[in-house]
Short mmCIF file of C-alpha atoms (C1' of nucleotides) in Angstrom, two decimals:
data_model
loop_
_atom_site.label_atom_id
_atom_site.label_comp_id
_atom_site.label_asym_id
_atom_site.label_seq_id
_atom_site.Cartn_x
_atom_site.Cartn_y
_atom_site.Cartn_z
CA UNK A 1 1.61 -10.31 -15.95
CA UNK A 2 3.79 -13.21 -16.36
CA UNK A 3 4.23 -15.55 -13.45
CA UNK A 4 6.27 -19.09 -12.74
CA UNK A 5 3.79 -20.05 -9.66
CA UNK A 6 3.16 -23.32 -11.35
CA UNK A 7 6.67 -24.22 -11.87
CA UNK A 8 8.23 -23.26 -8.56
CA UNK A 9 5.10 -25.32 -7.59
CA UNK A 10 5.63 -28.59 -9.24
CA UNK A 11 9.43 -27.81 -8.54
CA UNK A 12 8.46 -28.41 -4.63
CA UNK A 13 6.41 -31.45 -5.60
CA UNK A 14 3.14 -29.45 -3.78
CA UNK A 15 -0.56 -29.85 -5.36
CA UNK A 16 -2.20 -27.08 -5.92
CA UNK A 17 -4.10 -27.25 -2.52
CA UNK A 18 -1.24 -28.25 -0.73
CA UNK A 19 0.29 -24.69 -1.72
CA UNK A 20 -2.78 -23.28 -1.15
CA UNK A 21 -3.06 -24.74 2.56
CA UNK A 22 0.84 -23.23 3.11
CA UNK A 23 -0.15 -19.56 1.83
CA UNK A 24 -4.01 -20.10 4.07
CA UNK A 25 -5.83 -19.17 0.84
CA UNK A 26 -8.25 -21.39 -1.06
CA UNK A 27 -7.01 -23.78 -4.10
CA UNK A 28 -9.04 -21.42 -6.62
CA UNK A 29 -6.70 -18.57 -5.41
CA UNK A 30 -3.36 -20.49 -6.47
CA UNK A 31 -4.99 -22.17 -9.80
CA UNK A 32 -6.10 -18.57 -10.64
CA UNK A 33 -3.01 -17.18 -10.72
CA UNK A 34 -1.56 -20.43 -12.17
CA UNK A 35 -4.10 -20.03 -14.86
CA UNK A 36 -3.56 -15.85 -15.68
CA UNK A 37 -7.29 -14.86 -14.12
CA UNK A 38 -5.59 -12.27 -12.18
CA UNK A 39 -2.64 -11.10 -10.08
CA UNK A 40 -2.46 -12.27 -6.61
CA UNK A 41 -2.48 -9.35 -4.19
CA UNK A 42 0.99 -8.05 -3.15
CA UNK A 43 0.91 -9.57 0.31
CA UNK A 44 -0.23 -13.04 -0.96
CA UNK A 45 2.40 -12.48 -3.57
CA UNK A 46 5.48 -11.59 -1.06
CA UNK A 47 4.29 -14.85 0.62
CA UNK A 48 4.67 -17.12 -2.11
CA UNK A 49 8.25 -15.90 -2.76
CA UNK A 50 9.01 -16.34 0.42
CA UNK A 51 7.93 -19.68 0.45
CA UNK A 52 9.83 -20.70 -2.75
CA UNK A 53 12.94 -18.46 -1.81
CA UNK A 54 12.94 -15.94 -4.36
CA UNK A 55 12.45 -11.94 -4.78
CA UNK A 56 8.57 -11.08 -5.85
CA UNK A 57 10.51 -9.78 -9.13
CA UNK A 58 11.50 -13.85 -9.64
CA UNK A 59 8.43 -14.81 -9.44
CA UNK A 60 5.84 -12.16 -11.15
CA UNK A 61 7.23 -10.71 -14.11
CA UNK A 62 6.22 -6.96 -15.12
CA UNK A 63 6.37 -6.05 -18.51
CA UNK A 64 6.14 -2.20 -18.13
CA UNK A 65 8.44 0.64 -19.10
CA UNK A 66 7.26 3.72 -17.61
CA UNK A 67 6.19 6.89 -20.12
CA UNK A 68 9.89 7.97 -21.57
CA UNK A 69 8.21 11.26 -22.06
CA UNK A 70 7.50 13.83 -18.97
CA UNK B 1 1.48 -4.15 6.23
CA UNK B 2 4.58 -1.79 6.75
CA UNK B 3 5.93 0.23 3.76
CA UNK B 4 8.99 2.48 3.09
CA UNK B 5 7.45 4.24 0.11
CA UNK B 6 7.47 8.05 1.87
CA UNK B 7 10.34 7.54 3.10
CA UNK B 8 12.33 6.70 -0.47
CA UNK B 9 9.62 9.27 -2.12
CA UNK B 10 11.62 11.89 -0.10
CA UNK B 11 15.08 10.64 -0.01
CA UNK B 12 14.52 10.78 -4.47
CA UNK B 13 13.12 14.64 -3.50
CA UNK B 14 10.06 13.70 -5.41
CA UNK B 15 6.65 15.06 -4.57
CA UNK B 16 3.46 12.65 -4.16
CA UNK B 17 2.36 13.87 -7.81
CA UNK B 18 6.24 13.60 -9.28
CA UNK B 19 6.20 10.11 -8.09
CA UNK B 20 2.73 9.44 -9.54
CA UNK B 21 3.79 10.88 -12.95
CA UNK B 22 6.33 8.13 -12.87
CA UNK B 23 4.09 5.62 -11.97
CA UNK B 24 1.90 6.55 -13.86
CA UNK B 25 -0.72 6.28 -11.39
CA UNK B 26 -2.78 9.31 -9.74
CA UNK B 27 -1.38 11.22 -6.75
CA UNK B 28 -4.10 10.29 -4.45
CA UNK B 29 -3.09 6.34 -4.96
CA UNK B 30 0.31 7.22 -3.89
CA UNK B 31 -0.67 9.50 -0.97
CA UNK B 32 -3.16 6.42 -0.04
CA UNK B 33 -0.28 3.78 -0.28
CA UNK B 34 1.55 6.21 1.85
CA UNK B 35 -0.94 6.80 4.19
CA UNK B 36 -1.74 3.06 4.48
CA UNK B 37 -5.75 3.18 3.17
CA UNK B 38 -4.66 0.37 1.13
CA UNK B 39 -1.74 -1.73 -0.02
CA UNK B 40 -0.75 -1.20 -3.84
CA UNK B 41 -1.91 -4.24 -6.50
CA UNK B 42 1.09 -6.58 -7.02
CA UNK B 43 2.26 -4.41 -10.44
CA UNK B 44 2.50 -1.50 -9.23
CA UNK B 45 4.33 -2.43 -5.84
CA UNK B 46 6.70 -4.44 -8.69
CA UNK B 47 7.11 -0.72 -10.61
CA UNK B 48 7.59 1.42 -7.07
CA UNK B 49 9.81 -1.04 -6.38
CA UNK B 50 12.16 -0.71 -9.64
CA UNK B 51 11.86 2.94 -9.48
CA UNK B 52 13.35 2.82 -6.39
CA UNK B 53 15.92 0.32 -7.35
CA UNK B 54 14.76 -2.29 -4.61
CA UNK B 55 13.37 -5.49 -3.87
CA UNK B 56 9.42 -5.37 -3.02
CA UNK B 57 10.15 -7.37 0.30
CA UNK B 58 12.48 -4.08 1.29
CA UNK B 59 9.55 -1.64 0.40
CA UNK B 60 6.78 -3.35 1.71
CA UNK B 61 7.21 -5.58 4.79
CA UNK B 62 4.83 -8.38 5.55
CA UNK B 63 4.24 -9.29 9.05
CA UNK B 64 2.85 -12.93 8.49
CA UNK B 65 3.82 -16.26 9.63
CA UNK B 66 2.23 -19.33 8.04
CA UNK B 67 -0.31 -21.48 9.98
CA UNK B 68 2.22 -23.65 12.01
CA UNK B 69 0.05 -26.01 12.41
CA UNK B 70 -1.45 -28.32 9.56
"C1'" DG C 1 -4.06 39.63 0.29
"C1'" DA C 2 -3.37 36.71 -3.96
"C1'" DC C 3 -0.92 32.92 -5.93
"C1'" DC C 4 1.32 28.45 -6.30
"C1'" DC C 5 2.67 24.06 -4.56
"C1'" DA C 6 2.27 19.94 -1.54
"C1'" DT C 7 -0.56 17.15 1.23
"C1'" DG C 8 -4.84 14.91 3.19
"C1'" DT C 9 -9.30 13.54 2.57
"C1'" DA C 10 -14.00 12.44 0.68
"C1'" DA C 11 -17.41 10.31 -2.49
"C1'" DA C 12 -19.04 7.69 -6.46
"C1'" DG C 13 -18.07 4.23 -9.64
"C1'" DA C 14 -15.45 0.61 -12.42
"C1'" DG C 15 -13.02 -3.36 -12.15
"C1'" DC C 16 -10.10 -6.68 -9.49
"C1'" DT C 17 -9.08 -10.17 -5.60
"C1'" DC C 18 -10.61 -13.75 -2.83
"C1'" DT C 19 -14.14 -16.63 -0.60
"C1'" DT C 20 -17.41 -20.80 -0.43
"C1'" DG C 21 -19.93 -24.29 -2.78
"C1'" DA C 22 -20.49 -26.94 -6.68
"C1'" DC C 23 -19.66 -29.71 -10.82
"C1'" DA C 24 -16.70 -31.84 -14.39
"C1'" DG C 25 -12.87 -34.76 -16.52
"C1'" DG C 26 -8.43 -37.25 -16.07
"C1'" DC C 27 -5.52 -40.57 -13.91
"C1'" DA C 28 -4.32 -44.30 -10.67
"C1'" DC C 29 -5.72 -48.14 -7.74
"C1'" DG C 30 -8.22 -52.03 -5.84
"C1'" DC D 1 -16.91 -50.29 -11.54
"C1'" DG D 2 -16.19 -47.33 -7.24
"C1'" DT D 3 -12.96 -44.33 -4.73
"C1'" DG D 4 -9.66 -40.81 -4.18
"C1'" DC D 5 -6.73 -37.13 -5.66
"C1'" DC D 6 -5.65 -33.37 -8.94
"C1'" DT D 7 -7.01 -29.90 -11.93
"C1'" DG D 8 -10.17 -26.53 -14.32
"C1'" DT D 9 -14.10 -23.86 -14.14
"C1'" DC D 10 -18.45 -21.39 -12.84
"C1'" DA D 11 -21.37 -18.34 -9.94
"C1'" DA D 12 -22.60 -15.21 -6.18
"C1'" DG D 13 -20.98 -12.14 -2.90
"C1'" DA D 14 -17.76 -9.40 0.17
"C1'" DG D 15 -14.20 -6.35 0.25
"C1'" DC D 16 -10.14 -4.07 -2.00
"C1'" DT D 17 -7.69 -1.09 -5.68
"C1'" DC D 18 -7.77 2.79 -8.48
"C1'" DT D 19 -9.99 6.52 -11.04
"C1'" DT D 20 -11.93 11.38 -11.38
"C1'" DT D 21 -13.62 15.50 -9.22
"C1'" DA D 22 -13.58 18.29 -5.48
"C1'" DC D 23 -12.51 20.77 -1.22
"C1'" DA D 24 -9.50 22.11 2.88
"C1'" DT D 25 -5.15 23.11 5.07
"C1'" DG D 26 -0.40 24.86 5.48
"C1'" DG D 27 4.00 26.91 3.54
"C1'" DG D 28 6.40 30.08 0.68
"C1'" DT D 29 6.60 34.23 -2.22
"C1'" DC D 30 5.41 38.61 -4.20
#
DNA sequence: GACCCATGTAAAGAGCTCTTGACAGGCACG
DNA sequence: CGTGCCTGTCAAGAGCTCTTTACATGGGTC
């Protein structure tokens, strides 16, 4: 899952623990989902696009099409 | 956290397992979305979302307010 | 009653999300 | 060099997300 954490982040002039301190989660959290490990959880991730101003769809990008057959 | 998913589930006329199919997730994760057990993972909450032709923040509601203090 | 559909729930198990604590390298500064 | 800040990473552990299988209930229909 594709996500533009990192330059929304850097956009705001924020370290990676100062993000982290403004979404009360830990600086791993935000460099792991900087760094692909994993998706952040849907309320973490409704957070952080608040906090830059943008939809969740901005900021995480799906790449899914669902099964054209059924 | 809040979410709208039965009610949009029913306003489509879909049935926990029709909207599964589409999700391509099982029925009992939808029914336990619905049901609050647990919020979705950030993908699929991006997919119900779409389906529905919605932002996330208007499915699933949030009640958090950052740490005012720092 | 027998059948089908929709919903709610449970339990076991795999894999994911997030935490704390720790260690490393890079860059800037005095 | 020593200090401080930023970033990347690892490991152990707690709790969450989702799966499959299964069972129970209620509604409608024949």
């Amino acid at each position: 899952m594709e996500n533009r954490v990192r330059e929304y982040r850097e956009q705001a002039g924020w370290s990676q623990g100062e993000l982290a301190r403004r979404l009360s989660v830990s600086r791993q959290t935000v460099n792991a989902v900087e760094t692909d490990k994993y998706d952040p959880s849907l309320p973490l991730a409704l957070r952080m696009a608040a906090l830059f101003g943008l939809e969740v769809r901005e900021l995480f990008i799906d790449h899914w099409t669902p099964e054209t057959e059924g």
